[in-house]
PDB file of C-alpha atoms in Angstrom:
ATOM      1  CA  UNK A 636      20.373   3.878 -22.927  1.00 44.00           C
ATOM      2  CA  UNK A 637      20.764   6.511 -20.301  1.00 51.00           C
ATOM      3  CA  UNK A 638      23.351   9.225 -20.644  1.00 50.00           C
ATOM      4  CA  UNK A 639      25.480   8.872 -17.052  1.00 54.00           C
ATOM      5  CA  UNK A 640      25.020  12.495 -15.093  1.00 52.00           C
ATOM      6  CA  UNK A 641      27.287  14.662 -14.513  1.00 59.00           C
ATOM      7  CA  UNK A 642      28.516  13.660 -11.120  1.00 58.00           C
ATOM      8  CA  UNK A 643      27.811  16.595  -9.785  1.00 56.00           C
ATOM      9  CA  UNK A 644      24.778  16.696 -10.591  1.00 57.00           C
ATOM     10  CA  UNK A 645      23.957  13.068  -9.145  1.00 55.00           C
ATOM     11  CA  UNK A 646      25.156  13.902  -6.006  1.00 53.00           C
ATOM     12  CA  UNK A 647      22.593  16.989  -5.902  1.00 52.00           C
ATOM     13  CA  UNK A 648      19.866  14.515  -6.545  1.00 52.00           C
ATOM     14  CA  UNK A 649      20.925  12.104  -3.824  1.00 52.00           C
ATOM     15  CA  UNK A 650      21.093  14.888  -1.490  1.00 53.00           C
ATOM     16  CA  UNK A 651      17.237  16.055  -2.568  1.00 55.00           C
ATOM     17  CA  UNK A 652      16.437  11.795  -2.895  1.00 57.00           C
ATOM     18  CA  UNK A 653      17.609  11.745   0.458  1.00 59.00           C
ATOM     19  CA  UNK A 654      15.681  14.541   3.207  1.00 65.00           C
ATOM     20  CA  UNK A 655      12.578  13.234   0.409  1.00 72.00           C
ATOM     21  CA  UNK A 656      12.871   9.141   1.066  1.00 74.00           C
ATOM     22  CA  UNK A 657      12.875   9.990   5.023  1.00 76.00           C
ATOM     23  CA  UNK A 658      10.251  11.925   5.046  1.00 80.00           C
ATOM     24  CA  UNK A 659       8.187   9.526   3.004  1.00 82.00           C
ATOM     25  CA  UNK A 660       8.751   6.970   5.555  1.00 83.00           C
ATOM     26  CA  UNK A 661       8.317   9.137   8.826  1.00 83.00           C
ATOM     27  CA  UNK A 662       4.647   9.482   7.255  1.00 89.00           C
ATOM     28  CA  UNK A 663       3.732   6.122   6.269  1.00 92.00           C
ATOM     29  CA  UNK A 664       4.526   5.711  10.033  1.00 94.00           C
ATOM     30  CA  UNK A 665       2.782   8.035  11.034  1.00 94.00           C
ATOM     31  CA  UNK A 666      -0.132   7.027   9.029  1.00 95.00           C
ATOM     32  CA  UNK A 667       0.199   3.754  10.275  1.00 96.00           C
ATOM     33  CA  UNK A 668      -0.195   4.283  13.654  1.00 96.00           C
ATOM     34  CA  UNK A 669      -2.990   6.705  12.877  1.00 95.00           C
ATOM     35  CA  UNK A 670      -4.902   4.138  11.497  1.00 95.00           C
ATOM     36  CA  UNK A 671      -4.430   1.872  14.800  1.00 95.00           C
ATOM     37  CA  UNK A 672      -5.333   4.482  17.417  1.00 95.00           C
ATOM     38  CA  UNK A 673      -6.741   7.851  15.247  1.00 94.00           C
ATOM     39  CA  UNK A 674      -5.056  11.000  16.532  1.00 93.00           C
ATOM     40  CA  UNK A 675      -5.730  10.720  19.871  1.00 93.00           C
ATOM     41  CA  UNK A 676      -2.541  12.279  21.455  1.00 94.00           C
ATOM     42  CA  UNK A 677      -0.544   9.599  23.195  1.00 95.00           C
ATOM     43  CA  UNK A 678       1.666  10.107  26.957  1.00 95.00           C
ATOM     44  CA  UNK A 679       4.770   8.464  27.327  1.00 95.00           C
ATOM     45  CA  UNK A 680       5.275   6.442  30.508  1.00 95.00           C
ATOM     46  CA  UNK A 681       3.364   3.116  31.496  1.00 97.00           C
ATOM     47  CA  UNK A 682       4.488   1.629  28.828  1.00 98.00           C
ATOM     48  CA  UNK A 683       7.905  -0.485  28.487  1.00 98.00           C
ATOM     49  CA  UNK A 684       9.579  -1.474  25.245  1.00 98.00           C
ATOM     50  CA  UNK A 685      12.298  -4.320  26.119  1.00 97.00           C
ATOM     51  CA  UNK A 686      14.548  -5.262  23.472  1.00 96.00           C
ATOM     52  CA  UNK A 687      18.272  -6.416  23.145  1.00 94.00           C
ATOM     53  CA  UNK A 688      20.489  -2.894  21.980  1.00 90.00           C
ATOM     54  CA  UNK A 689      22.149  -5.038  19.602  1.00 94.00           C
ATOM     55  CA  UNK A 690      20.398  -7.685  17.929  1.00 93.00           C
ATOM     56  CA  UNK A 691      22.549 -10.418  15.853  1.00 91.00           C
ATOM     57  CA  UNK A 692      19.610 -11.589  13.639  1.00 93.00           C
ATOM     58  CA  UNK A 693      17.303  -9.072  12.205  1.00 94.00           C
ATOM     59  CA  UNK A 694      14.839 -11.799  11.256  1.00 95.00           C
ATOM     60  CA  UNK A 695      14.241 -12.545  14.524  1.00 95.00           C
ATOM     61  CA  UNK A 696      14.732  -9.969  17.342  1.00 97.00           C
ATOM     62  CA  UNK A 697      12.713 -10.656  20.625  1.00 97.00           C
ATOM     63  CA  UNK A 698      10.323  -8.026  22.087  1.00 98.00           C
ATOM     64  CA  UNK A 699       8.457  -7.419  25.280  1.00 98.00           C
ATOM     65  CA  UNK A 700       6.056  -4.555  25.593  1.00 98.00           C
ATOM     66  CA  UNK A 701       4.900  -4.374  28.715  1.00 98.00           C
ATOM     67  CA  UNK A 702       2.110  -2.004  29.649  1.00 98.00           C
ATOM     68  CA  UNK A 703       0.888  -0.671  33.908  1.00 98.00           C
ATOM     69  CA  UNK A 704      -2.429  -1.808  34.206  1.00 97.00           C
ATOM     70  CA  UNK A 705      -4.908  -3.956  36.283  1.00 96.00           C
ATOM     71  CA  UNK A 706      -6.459  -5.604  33.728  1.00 97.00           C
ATOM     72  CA  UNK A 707      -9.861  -5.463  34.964  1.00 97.00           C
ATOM     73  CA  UNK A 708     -13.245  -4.804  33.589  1.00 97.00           C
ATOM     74  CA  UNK A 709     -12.858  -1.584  34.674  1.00 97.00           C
ATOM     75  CA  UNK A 710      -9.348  -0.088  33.572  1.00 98.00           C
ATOM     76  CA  UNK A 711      -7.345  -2.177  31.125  1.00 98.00           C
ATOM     77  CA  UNK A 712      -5.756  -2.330  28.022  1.00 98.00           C
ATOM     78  CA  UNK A 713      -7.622  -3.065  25.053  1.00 98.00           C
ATOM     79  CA  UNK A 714      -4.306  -3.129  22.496  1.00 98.00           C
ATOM     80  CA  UNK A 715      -0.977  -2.583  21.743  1.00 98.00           C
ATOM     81  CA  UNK A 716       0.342  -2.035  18.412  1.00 98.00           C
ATOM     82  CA  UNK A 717       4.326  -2.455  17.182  1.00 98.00           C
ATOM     83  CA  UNK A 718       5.557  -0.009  14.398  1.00 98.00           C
ATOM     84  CA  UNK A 719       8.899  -0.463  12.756  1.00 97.00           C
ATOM     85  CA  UNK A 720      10.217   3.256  11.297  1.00 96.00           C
ATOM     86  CA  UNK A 721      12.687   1.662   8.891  1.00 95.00           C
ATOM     87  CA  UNK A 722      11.062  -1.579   7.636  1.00 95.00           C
ATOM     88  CA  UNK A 723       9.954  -1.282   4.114  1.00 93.00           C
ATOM     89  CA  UNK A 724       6.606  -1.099   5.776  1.00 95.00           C
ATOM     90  CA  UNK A 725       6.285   0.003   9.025  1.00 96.00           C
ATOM     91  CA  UNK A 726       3.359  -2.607  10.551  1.00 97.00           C
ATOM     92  CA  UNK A 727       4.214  -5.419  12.878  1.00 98.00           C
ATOM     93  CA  UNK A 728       1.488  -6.149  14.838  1.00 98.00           C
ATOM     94  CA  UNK A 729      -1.388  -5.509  16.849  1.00 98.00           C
ATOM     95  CA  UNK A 730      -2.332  -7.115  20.136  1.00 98.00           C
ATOM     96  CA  UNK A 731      -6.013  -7.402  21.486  1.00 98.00           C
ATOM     97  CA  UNK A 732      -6.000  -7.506  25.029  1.00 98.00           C
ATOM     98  CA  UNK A 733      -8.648  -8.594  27.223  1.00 98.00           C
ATOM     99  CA  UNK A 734      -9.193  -8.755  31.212  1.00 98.00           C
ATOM    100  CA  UNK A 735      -8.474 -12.383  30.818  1.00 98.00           C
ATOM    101  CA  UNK A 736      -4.958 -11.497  30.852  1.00 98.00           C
ATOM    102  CA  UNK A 737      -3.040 -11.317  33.685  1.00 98.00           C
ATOM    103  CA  UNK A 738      -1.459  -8.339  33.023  1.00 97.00           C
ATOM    104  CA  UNK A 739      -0.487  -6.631  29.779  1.00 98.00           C
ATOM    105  CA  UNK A 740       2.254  -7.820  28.388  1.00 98.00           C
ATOM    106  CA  UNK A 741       3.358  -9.625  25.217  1.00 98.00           C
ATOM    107  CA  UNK A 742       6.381 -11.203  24.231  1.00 98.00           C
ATOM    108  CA  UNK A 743       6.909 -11.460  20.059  1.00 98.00           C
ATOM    109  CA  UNK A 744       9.421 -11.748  17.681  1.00 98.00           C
ATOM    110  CA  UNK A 745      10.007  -9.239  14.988  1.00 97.00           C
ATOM    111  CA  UNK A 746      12.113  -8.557  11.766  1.00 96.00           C
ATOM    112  CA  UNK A 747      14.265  -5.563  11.439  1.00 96.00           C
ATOM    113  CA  UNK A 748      15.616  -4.688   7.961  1.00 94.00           C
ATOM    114  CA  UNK A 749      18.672  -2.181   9.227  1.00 94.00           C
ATOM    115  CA  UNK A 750      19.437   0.202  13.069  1.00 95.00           C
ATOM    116  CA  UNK A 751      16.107   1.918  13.906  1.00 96.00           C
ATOM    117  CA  UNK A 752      13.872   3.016  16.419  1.00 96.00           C
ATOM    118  CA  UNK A 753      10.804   1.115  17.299  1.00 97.00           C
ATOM    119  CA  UNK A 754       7.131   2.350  18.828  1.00 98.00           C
ATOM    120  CA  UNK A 755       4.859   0.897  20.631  1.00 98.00           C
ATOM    121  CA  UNK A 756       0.935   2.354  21.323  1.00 98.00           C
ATOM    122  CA  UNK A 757      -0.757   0.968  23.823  1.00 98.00           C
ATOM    123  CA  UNK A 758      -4.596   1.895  23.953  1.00 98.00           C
ATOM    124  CA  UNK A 759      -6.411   1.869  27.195  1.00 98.00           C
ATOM    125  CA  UNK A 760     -10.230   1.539  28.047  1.00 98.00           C
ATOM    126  CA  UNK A 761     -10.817   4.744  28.693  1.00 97.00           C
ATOM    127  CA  UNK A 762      -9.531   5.758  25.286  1.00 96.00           C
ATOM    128  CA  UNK A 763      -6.129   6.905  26.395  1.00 97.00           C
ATOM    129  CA  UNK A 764      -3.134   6.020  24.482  1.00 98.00           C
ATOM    130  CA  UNK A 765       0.200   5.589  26.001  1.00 98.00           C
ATOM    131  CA  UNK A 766       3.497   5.329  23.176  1.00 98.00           C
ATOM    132  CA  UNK A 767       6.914   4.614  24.245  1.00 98.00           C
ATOM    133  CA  UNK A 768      10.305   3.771  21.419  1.00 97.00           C
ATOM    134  CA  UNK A 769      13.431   2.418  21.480  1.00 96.00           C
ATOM    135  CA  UNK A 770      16.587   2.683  19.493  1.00 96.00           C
ATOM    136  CA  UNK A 771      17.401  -1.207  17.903  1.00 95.00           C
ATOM    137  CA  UNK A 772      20.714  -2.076  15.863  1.00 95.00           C
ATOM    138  CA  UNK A 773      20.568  -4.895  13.821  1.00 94.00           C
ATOM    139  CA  UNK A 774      23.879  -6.974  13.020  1.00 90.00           C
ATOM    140  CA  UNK A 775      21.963  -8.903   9.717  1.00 84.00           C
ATOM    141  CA  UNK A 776      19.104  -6.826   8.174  1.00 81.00           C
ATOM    142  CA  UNK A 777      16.148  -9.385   8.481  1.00 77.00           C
ATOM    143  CA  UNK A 778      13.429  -8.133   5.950  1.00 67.00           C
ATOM    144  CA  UNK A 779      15.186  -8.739   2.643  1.00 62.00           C
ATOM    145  CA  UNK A 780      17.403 -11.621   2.515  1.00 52.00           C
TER     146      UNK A 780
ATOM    147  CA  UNK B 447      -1.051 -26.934   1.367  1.00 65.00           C
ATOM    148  CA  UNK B 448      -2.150 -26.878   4.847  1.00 85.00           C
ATOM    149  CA  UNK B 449      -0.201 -25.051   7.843  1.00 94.00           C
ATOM    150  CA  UNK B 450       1.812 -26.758  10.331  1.00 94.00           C
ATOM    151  CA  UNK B 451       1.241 -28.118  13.727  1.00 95.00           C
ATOM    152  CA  UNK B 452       0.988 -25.421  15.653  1.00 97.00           C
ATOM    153  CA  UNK B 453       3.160 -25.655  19.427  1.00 97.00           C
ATOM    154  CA  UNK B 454       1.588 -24.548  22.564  1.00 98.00           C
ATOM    155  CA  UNK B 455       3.322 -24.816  26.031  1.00 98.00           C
ATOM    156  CA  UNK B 456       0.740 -24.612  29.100  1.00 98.00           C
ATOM    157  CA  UNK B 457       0.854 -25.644  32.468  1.00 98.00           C
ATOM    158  CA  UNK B 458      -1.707 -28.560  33.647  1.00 97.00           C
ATOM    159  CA  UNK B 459      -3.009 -26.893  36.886  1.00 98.00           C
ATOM    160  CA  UNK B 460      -2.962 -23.586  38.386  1.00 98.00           C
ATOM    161  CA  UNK B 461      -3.915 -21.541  41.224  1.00 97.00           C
ATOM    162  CA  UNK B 462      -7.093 -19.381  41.063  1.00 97.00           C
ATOM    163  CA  UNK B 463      -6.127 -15.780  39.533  1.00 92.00           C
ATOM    164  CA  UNK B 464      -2.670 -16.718  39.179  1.00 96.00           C
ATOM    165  CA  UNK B 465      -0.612 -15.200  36.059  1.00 98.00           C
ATOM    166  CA  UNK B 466      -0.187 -18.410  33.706  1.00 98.00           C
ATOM    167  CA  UNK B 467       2.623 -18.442  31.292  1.00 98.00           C
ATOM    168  CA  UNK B 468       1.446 -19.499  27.651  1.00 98.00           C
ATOM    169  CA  UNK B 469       3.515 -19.702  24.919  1.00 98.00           C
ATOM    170  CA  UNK B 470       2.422 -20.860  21.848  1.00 98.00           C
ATOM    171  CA  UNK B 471       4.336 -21.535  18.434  1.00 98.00           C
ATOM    172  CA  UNK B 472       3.558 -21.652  15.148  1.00 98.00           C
ATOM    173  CA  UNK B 473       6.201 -22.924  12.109  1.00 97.00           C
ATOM    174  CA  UNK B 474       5.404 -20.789   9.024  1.00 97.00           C
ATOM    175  CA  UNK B 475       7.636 -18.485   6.683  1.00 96.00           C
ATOM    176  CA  UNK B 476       5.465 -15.381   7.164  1.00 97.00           C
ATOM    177  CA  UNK B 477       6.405 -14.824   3.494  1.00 96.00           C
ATOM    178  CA  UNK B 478       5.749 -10.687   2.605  1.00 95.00           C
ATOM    179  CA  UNK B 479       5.795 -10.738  -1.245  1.00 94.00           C
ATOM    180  CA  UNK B 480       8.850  -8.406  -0.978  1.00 91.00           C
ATOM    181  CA  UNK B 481      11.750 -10.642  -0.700  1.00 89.00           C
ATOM    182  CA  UNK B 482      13.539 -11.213  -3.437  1.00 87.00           C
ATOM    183  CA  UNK B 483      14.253 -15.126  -4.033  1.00 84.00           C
ATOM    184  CA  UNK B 484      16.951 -16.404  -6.571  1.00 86.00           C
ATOM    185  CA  UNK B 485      15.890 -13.097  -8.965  1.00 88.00           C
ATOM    186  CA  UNK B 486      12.357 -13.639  -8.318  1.00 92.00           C
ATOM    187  CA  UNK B 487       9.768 -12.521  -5.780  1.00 92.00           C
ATOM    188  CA  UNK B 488       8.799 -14.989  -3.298  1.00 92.00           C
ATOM    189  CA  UNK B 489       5.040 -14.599  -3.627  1.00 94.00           C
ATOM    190  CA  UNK B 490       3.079 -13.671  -0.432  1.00 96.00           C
ATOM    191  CA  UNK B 491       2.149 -16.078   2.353  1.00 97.00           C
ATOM    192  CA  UNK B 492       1.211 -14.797   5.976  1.00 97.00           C
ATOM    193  CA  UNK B 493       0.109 -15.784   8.647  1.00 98.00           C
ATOM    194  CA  UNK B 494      -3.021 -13.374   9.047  1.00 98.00           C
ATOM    195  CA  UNK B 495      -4.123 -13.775  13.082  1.00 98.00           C
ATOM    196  CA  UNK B 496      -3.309 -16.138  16.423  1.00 98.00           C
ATOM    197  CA  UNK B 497      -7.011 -15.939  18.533  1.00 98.00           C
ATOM    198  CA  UNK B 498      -6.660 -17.314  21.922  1.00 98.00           C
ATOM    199  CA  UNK B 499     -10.276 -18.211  24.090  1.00 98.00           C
ATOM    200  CA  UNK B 500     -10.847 -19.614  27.261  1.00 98.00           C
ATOM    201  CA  UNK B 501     -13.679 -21.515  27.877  1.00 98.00           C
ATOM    202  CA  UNK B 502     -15.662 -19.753  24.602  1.00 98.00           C
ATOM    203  CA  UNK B 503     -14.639 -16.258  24.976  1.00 98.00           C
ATOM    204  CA  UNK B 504     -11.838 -14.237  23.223  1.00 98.00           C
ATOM    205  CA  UNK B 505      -8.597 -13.622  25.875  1.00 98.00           C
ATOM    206  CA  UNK B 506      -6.156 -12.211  23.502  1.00 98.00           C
ATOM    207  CA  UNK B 507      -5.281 -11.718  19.554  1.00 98.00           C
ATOM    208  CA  UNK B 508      -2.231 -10.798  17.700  1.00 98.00           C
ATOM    209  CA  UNK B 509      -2.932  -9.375  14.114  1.00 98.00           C
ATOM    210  CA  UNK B 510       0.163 -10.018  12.196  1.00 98.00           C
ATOM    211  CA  UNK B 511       2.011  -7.834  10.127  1.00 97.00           C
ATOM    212  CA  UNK B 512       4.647  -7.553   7.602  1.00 97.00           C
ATOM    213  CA  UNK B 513       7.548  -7.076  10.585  1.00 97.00           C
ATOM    214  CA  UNK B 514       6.344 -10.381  12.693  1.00 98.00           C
ATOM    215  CA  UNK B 515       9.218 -12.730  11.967  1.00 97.00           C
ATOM    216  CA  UNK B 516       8.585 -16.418  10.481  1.00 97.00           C
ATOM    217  CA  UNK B 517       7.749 -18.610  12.915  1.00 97.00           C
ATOM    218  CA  UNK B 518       5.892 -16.600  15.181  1.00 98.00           C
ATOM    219  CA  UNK B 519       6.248 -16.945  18.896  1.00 98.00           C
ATOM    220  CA  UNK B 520       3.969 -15.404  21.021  1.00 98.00           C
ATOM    221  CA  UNK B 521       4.607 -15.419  25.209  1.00 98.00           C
ATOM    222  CA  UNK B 522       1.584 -14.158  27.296  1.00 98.00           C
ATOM    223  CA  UNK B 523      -0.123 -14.343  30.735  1.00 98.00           C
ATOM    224  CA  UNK B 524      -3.491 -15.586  31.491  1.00 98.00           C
ATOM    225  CA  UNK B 525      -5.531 -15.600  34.859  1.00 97.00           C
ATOM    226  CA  UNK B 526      -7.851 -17.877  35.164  1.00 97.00           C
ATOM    227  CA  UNK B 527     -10.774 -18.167  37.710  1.00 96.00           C
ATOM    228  CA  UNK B 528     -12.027 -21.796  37.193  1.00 97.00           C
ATOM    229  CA  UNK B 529     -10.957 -24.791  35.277  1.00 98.00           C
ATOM    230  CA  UNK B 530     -10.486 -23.626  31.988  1.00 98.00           C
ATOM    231  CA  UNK B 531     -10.540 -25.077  27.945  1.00 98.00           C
ATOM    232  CA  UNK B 532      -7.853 -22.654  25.908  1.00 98.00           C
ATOM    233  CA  UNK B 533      -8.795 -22.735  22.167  1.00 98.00           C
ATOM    234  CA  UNK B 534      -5.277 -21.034  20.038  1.00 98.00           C
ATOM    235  CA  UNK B 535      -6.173 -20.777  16.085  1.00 98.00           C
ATOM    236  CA  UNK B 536      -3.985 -19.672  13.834  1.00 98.00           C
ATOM    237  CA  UNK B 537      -5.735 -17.847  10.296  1.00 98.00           C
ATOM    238  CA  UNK B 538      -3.473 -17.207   7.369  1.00 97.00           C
ATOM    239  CA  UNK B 539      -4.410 -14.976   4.511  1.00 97.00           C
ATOM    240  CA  UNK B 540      -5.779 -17.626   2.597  1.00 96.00           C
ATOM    241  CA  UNK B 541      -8.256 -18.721   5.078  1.00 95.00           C
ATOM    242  CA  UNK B 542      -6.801 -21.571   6.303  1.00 96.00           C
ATOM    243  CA  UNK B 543      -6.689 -22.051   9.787  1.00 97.00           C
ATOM    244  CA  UNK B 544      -4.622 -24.515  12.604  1.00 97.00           C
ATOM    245  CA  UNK B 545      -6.351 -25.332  16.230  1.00 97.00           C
ATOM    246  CA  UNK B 546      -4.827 -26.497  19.126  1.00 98.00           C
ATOM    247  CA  UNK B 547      -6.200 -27.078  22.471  1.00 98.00           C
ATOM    248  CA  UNK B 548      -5.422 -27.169  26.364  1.00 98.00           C
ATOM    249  CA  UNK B 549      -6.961 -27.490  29.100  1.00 98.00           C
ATOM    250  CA  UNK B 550      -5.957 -26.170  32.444  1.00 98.00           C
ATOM    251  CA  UNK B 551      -6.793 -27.616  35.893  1.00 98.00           C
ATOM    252  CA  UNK B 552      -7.493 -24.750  38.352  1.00 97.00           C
ATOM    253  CA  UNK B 553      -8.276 -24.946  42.055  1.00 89.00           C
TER     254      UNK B 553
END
């Protein structure tokens, strides 16, 4: 049996929980993404994120990336990855992309456990990456219920 | 247990180099082992990849994750140069696997 703290003193430790938790999860982001694309420094623009700003069910919010690019042998997109910053992990998924496509753009369905932002990496074939986010709210967490 | 019929909309014909809308779904709960179920832990059952090919070779793949929702829907655009045999299989993390098939008339 656990003697109750002080309150005090439990509101010190959520303050230091807190700044701690978020940081833990900005880095298994980041770590995620650095496993999909290395640290190859990414650009923003050329990439589109479309989402609803409010989405009713978190279990099932609908996403378009949409990346510029021919899609030819020559210059296209090999992949896009999907990153969720407040999921209790941040993967969603990775696209292969091939110059079979007509252009480079996929439309998915993802879960969103609470408000947050989402990324999305595209990488090119010349080894450029291009990242672009957006800001989500969820009305009904979707991870876990 | 095997996985569902999977659902794939494509069009019959198209023009040569045209964008072609596919959509394909697939009924499964995309399960991540972290949502609690009645006090317990539903136990972990994903969906692993979707591989789409025309005519043999690989056109596009979605690796799935813990944040694609059940039921995975998937909207994409495909040109195609000749008349064309799409191959969609669905992998889960088991190993087992669904198929379906289309072919498109192009010209």
């Amino acid at each position: 049996m656990n003697t109750p703290l002080p309150r005090r003193a439990a509101i010190g430790l959520l303050l230091l929980a807190l700044p701690g938790a978020a940081v833990a999860q900005e880095d298994a982001v980041a770590a995620a993404i650095r496993e999909q694309v290395g640290d190859t420094p990414a650009t923003e623009g050329g990439i589109t994120l479309r989402a609803p700003p409010v989405a009713e069910n978190g279990g099932q919010v609908p996403v378009t990336v949409l990346v510029e690019s021919p899609q030819t042998a020559e210059a296209h997109v090999t992949a896009i990855h999907v990153f969720a910053t407040r999921n209790p992990t941040p993967g969603v998924a990775s696209f292969r992309l091939t110059p079979l496509m007509a252009r480079a753009e996929v439309q998915t369905r993802i879960r969103l456990a609470e408000d947050q932002r989402i990324i999305a990496v595209a990488t090119m074939s010349d080894g450029t990456v291009r990242r672009t986010a957006a800001e989500l709210r969820v009305t009904t967490g979707g991870c876990l219920s | 247990m095997t996985l569902a019929t999977p659902r794939i909309r494509v069009p019959r014909s198209a023009r040569v180099g045209e964008a072609v809308e596919i959509r394909a779904l697939m009924e499964h709960p995309m399960e991540t082992g972290l949502r609690q179920d009645g006090g317990r832990t539903a136990p972990r059952d994903m969906l692993q990849r979707l591989t789409v090919s025309v005519n043999g070779a690989l056109a596009f793949q979605a690796e799935f994750r813990n944040g694609t929702s059940a039921n995975p829907y998937h909207v994409f655009f495909l040109k195609l140069d000749r008349t064309s045999e799409l191959v969609f299989t669905w992998t889960d993390e088991q190993g087992r696997s669904a198929r379906a098939q289309a072919r498109v008339t192009v010209g």
